[in-house]
mmCIF file of C-alpha atoms in Angstrom:
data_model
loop_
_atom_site.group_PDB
_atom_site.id
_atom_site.type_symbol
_atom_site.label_atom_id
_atom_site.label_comp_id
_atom_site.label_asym_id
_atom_site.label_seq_id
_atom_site.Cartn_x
_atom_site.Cartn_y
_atom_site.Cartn_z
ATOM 1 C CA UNK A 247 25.028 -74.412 -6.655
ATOM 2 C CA UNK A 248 25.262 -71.381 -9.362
ATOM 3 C CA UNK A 249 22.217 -71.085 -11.517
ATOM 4 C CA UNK A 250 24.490 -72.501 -14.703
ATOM 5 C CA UNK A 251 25.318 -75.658 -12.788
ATOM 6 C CA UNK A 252 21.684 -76.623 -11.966
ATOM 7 C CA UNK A 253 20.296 -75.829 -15.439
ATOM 8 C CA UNK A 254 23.639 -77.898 -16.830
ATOM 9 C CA UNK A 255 22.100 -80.760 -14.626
ATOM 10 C CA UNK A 256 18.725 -80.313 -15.511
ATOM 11 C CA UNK A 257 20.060 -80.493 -19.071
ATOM 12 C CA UNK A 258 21.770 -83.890 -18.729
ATOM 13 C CA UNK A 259 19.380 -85.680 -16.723
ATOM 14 C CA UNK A 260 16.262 -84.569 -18.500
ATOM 15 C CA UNK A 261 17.168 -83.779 -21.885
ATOM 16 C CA UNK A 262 16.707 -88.241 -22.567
ATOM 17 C CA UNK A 263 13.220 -88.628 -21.101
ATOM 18 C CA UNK A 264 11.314 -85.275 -22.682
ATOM 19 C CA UNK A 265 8.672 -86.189 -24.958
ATOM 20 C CA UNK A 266 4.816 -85.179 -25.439
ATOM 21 C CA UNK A 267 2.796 -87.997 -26.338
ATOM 22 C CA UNK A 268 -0.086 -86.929 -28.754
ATOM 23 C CA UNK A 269 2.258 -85.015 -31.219
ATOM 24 C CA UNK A 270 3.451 -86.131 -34.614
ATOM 25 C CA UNK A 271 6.950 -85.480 -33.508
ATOM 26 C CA UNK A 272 6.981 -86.723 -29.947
ATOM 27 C CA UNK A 273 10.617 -86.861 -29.333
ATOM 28 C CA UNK A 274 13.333 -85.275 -31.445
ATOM 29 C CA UNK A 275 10.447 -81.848 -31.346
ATOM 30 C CA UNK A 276 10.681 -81.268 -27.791
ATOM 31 C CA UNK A 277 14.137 -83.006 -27.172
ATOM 32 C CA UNK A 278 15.752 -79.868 -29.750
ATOM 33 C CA UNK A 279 13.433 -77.075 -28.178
ATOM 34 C CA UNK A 280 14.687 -77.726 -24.028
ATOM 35 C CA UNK A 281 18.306 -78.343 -26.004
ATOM 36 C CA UNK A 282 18.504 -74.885 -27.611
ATOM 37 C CA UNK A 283 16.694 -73.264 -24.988
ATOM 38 C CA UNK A 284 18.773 -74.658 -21.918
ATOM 39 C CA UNK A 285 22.133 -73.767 -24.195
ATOM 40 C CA UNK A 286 20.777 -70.167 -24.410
ATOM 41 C CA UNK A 287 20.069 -70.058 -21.118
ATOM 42 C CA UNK A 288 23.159 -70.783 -19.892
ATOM 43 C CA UNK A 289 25.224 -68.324 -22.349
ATOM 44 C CA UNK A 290 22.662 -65.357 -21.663
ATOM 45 C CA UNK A 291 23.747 -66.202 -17.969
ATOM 46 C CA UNK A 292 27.254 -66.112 -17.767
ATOM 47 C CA UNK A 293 27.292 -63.197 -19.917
ATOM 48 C CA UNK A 294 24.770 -60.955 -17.621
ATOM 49 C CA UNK A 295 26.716 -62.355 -14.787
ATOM 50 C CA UNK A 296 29.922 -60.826 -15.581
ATOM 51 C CA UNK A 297 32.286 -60.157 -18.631
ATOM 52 C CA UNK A 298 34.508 -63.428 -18.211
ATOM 53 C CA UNK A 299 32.637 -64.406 -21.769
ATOM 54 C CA UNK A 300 34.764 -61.536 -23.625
ATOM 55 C CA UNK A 301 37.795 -62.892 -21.848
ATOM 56 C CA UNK A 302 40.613 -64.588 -24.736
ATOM 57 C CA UNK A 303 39.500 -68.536 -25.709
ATOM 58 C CA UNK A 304 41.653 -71.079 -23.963
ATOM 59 C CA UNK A 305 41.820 -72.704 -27.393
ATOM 60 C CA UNK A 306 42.339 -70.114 -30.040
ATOM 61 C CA UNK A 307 41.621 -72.916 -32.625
ATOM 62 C CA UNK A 308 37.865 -73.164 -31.378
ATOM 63 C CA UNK A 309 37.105 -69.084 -31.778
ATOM 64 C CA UNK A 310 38.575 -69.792 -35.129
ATOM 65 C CA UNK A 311 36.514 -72.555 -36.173
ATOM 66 C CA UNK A 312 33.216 -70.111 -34.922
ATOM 67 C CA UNK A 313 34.698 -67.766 -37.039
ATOM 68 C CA UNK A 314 34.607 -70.061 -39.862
ATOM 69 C CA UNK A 315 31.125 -71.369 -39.195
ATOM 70 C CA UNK A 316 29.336 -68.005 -39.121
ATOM 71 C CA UNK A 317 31.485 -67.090 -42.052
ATOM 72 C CA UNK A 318 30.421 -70.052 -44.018
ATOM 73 C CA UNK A 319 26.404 -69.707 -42.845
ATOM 74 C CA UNK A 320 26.290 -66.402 -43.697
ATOM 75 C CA UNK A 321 28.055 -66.715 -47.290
ATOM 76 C CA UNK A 322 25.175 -69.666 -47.996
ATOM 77 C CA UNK A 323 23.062 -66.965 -46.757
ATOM 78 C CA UNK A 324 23.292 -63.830 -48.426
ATOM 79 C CA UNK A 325 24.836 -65.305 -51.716
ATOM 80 C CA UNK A 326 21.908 -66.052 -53.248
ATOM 81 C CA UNK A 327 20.288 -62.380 -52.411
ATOM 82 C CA UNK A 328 23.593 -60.759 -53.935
ATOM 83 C CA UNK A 329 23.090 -62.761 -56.775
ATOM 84 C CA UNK A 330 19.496 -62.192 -57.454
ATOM 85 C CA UNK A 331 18.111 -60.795 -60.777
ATOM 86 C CA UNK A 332 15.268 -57.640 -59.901
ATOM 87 C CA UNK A 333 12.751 -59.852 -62.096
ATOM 88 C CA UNK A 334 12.921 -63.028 -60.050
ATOM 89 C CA UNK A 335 9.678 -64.508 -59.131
ATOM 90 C CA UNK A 336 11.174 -67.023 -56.363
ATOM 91 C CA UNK A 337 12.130 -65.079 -53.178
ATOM 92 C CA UNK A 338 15.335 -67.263 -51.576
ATOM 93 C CA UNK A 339 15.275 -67.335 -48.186
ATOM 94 C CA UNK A 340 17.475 -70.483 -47.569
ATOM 95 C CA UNK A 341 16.865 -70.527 -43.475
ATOM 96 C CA UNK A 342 18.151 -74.210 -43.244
ATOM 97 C CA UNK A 343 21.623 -73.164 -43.679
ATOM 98 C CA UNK A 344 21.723 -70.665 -41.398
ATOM 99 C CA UNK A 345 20.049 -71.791 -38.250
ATOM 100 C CA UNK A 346 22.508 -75.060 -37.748
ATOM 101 C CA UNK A 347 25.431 -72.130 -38.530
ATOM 102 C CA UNK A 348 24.014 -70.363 -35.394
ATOM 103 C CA UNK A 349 23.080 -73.326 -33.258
ATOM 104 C CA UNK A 350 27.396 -74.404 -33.835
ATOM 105 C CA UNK A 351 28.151 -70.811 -32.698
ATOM 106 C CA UNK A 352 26.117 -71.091 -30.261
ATOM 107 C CA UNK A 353 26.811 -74.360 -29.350
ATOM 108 C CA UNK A 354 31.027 -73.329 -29.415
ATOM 109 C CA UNK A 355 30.347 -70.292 -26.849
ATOM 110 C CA UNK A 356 29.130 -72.972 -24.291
ATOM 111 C CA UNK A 357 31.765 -74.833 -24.683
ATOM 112 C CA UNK A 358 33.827 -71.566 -24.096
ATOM 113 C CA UNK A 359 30.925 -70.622 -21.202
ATOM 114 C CA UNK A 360 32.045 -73.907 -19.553
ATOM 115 C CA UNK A 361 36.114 -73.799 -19.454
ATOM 116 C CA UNK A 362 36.695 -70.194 -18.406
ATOM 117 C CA UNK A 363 33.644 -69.224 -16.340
ATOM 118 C CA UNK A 364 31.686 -72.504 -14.773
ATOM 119 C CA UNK A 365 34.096 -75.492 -14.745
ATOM 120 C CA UNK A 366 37.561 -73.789 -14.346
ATOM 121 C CA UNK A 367 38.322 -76.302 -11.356
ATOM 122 C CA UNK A 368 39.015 -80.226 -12.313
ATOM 123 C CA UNK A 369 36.097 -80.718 -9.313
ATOM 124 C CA UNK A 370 33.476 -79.483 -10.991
ATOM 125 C CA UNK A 371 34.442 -80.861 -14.385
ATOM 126 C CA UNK A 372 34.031 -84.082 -12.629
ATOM 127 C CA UNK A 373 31.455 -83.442 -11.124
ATOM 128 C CA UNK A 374 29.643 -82.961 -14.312
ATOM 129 C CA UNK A 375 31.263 -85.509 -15.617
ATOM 130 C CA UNK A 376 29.683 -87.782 -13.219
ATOM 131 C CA UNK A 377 26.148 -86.836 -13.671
ATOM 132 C CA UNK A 378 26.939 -87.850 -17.652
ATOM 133 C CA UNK A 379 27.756 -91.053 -17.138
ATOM 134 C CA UNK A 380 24.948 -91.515 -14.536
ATOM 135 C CA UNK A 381 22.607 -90.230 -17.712
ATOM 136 C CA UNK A 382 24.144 -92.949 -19.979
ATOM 137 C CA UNK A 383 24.145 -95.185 -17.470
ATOM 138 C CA UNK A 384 19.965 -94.440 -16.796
ATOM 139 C CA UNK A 385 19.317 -94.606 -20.235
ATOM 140 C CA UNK A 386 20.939 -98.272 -21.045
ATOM 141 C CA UNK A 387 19.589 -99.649 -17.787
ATOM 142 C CA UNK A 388 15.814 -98.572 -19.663
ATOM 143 C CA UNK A 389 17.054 -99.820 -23.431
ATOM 144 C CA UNK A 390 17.880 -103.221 -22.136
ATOM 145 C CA UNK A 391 14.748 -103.404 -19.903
ATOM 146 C CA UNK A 392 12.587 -102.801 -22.967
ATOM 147 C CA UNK A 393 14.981 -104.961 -24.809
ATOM 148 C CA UNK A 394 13.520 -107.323 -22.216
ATOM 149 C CA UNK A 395 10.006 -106.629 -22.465
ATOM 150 C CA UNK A 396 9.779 -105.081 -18.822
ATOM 151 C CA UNK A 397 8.511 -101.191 -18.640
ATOM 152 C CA UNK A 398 7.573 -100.556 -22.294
ATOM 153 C CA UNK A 399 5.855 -96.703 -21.241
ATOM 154 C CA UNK A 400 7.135 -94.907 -24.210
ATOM 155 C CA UNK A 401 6.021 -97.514 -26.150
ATOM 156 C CA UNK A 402 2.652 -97.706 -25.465
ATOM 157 C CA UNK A 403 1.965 -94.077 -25.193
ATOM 158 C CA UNK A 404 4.255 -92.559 -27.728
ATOM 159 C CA UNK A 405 3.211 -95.245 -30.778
ATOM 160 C CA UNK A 406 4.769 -98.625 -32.390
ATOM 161 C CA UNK A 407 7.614 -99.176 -33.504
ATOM 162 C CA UNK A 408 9.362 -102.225 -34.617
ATOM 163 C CA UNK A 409 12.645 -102.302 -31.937
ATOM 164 C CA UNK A 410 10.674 -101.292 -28.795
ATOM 165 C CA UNK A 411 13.429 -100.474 -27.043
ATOM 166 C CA UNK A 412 14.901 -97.121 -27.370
ATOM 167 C CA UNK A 413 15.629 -95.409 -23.999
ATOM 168 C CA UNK A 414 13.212 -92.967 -24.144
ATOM 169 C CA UNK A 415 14.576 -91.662 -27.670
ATOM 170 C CA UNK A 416 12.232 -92.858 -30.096
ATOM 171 C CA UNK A 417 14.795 -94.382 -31.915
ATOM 172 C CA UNK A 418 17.160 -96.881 -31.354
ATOM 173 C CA UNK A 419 20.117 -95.431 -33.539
ATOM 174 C CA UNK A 420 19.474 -92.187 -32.004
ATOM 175 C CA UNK A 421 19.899 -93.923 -28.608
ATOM 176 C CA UNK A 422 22.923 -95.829 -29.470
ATOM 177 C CA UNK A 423 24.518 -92.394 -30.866
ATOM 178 C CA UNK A 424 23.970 -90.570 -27.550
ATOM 179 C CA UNK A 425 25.776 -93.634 -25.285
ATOM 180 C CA UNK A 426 28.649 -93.794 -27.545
ATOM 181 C CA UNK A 427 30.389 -90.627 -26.963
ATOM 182 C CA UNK A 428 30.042 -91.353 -23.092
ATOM 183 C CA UNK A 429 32.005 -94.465 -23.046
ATOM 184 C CA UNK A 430 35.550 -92.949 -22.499
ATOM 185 C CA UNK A 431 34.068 -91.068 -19.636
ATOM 186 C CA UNK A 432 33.347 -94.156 -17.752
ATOM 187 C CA UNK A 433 37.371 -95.058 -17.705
ATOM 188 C CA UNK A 434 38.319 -91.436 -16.147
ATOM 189 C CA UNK A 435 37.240 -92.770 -13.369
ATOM 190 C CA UNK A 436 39.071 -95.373 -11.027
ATOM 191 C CA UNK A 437 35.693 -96.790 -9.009
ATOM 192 C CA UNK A 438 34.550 -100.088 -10.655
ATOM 193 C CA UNK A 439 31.170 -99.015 -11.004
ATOM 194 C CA UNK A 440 31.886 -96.741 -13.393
ATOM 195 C CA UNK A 441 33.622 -99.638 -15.401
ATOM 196 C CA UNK A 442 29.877 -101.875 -14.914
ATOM 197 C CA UNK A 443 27.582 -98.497 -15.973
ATOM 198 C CA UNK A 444 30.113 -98.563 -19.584
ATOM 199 C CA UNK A 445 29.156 -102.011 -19.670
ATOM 200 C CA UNK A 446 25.480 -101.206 -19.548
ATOM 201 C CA UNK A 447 26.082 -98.695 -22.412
ATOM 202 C CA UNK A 448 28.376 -100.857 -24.461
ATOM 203 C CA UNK A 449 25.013 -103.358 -24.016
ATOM 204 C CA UNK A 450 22.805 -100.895 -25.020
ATOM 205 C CA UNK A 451 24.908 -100.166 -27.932
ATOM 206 C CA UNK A 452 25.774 -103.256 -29.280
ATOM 207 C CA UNK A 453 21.682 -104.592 -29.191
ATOM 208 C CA UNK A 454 21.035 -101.082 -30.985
ATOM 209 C CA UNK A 455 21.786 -102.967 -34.455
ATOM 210 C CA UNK A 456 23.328 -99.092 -35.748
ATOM 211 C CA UNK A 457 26.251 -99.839 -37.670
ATOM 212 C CA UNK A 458 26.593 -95.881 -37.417
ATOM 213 C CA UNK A 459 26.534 -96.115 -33.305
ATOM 214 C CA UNK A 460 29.031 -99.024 -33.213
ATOM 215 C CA UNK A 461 31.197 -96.605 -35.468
ATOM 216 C CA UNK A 462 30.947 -93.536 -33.254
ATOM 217 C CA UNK A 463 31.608 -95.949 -30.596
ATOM 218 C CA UNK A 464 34.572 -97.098 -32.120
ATOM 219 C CA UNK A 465 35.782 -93.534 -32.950
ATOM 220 C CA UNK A 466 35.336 -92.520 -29.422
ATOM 221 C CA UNK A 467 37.170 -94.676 -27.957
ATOM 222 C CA UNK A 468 39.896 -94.397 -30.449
ATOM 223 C CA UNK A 469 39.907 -90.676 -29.908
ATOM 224 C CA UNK A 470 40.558 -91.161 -25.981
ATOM 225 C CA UNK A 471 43.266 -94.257 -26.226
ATOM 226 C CA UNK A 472 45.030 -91.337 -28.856
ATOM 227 C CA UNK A 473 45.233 -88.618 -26.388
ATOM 228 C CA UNK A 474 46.722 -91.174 -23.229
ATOM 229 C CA UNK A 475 49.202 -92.489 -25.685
ATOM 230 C CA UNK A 476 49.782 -89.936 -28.039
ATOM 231 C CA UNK A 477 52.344 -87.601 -25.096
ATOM 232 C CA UNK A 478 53.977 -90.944 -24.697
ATOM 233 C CA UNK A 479 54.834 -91.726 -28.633
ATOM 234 C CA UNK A 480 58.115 -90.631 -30.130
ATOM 235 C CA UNK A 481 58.050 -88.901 -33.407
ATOM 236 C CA UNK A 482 58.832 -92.154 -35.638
ATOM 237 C CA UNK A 483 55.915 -93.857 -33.443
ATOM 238 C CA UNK A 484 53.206 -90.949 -33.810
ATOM 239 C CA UNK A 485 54.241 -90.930 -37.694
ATOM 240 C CA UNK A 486 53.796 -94.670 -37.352
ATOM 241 C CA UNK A 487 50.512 -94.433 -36.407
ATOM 242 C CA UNK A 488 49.082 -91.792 -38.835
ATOM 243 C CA UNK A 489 50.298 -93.922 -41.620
ATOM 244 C CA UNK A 490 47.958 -96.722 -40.198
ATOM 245 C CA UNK A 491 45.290 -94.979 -39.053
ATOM 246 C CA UNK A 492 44.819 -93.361 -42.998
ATOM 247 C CA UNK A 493 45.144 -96.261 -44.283
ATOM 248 C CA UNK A 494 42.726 -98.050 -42.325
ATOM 249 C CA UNK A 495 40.299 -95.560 -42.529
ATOM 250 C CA UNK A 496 40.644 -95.799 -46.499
ATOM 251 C CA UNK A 497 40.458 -99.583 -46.118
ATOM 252 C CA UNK A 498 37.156 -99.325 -43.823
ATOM 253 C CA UNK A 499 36.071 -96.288 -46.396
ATOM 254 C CA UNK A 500 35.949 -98.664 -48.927
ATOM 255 C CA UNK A 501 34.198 -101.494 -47.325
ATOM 256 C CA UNK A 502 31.609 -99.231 -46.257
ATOM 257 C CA UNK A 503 30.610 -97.168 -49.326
ATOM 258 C CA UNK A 504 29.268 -100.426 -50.817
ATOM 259 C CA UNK A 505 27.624 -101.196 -47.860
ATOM 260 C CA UNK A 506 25.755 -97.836 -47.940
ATOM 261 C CA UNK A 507 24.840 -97.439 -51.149
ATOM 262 C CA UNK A 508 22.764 -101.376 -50.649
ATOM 263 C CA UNK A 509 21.090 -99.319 -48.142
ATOM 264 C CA UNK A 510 17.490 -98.420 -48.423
ATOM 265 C CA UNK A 511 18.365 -95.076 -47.190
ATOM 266 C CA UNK A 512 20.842 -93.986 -49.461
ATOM 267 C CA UNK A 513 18.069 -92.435 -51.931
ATOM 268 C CA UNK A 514 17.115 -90.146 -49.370
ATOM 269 C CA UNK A 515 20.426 -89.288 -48.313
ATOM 270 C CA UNK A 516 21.873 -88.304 -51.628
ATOM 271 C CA UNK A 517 18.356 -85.980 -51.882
ATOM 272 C CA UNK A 518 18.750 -84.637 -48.726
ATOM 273 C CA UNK A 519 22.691 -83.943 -50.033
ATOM 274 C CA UNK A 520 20.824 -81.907 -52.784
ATOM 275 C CA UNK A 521 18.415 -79.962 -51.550
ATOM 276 C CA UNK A 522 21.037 -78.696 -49.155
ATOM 277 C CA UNK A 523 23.314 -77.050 -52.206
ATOM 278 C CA UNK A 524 20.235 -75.910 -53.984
ATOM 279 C CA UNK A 525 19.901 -72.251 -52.901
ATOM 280 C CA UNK A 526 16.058 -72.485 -53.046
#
């Protein structure tokens, strides 16, 4: 198996279970640091190994969108330098703008990394494929067991918390959000026990009490029934279906943003909204 492959495998099979107990940030710390670093990784080699990475994007939309992301970190940037009186006292170095600009890029070359150079055969996109779903299917079997009260490791070494069951993510929204984009996988396949591990995650999900997972859920799913049925819609059908899918997302919009703004979190979020435009 190529280098890429195993480190791609290490990457979905250990990327749920890394945490270091004794830190403050015990999870999402050392969860980001083997992300980035295993992404890296696996860019840096398939461009040593060859120059298939300065080959033409399959999807010319994607390169554009990079385009458009570095674009857009580096104006947030450098904007505030260009605009910078000689007597200011505050140096601007706004760093939070431009690392997640970097980490898309980066994240977009994979992508690219993946199609054209390490899964240009349908065997070995299911192949990965499979070892996702056998991820999600890992972590819900573990959510539902602490659910349960068995095996409650992470709980007892990594700190309290008051919904003990979390998969090895430290959080049981965070959990939820990482099964739902895995459920359409488990219908590519035809074997029924692909069908019982989406079961496990759709379990996992639903006891998760995230409104925000059940959502992502939702929109997942929606996304793959859209692309079996969408080739198969005439014209009047697909327009059809625009017109009700804008209208119930305005309807669900605004039967939400109450729903939000009663949340405790909303404070936060609308600071967090502002110290993101604030160049400082």
């Amino acid at each position: 198996m190529p280098l890429a492959l195993r480190l791609i495998q290490g990457l979905i099979f250990a990327l749920p279970w890394v945490a270091l107990p004794g830190r403050v940030d015990p999870f999402f710390g050392p969860k980001e640091a083997l992300l980035t670093t295993g992404v890296v990784a696996i860019v840096l080699t398939t461009w040593l190994g060859g120059a298939a990475m300065l080959g033409p994007w399959r999807n010319r939309a994607m390169g554009w969108l990079a385009l458009w992301v570095l674009g857009l970190g580096a104006w947030r940037f450098w904007w505030p330098f260009l605009n910078q009186w000689r007597e200011a006292q505050v140096t601007i170095y706004n760093i939070h703008i431009w690392l997640p600009s970097l980490c898309t890029v980066v994240g977009l070359l994979l992508i690219h990394a993946l199609a054209t150079v390490w899964l240009p055969r349908a065997s070995l996109a299911a192949r990965v494929t499979v070892w996702c779903c056998w991820s999600g299917a890992l972590v819900a079997v573990y959510a539902i067991g602490q659910w349960l009260g068995f095996e409650q490791w992470y709980l007892a070494k990594l700190g309290h918390t008051q919904r003990p069951w979390f998969g090895g993510f430290g959080n049981v929204g965070v959990m939820a959000s990482f099964l739902a984009p895995l459920l359409p996988l488990y219908l590519v396949f035809r074997e029924r026990r692909h069908l019982v591990y989406g079961l496990l995650c759709v379990a996992a999900i639903a006891l998760s009490d995230a409104r925000y997972a059940w959502l992502a859920a939702g929109v997942s799913m929606g996304v793959y029934l859209l692309a079996r049925w969408w080739p198969r819609l005439p014209r009047l059908g697909r327009l059809v279906f625009i017109v009700i899918a804008l209208g119930g997302a305005g309807a669900l919009g605004t039967r939400m943003l109450p729903l939000l703004r009663a949340d405790e979190r909303w404070p936060i979020w609308q600071k967090t909204l502002t110290i993101w435009r604030s160049p400082d």
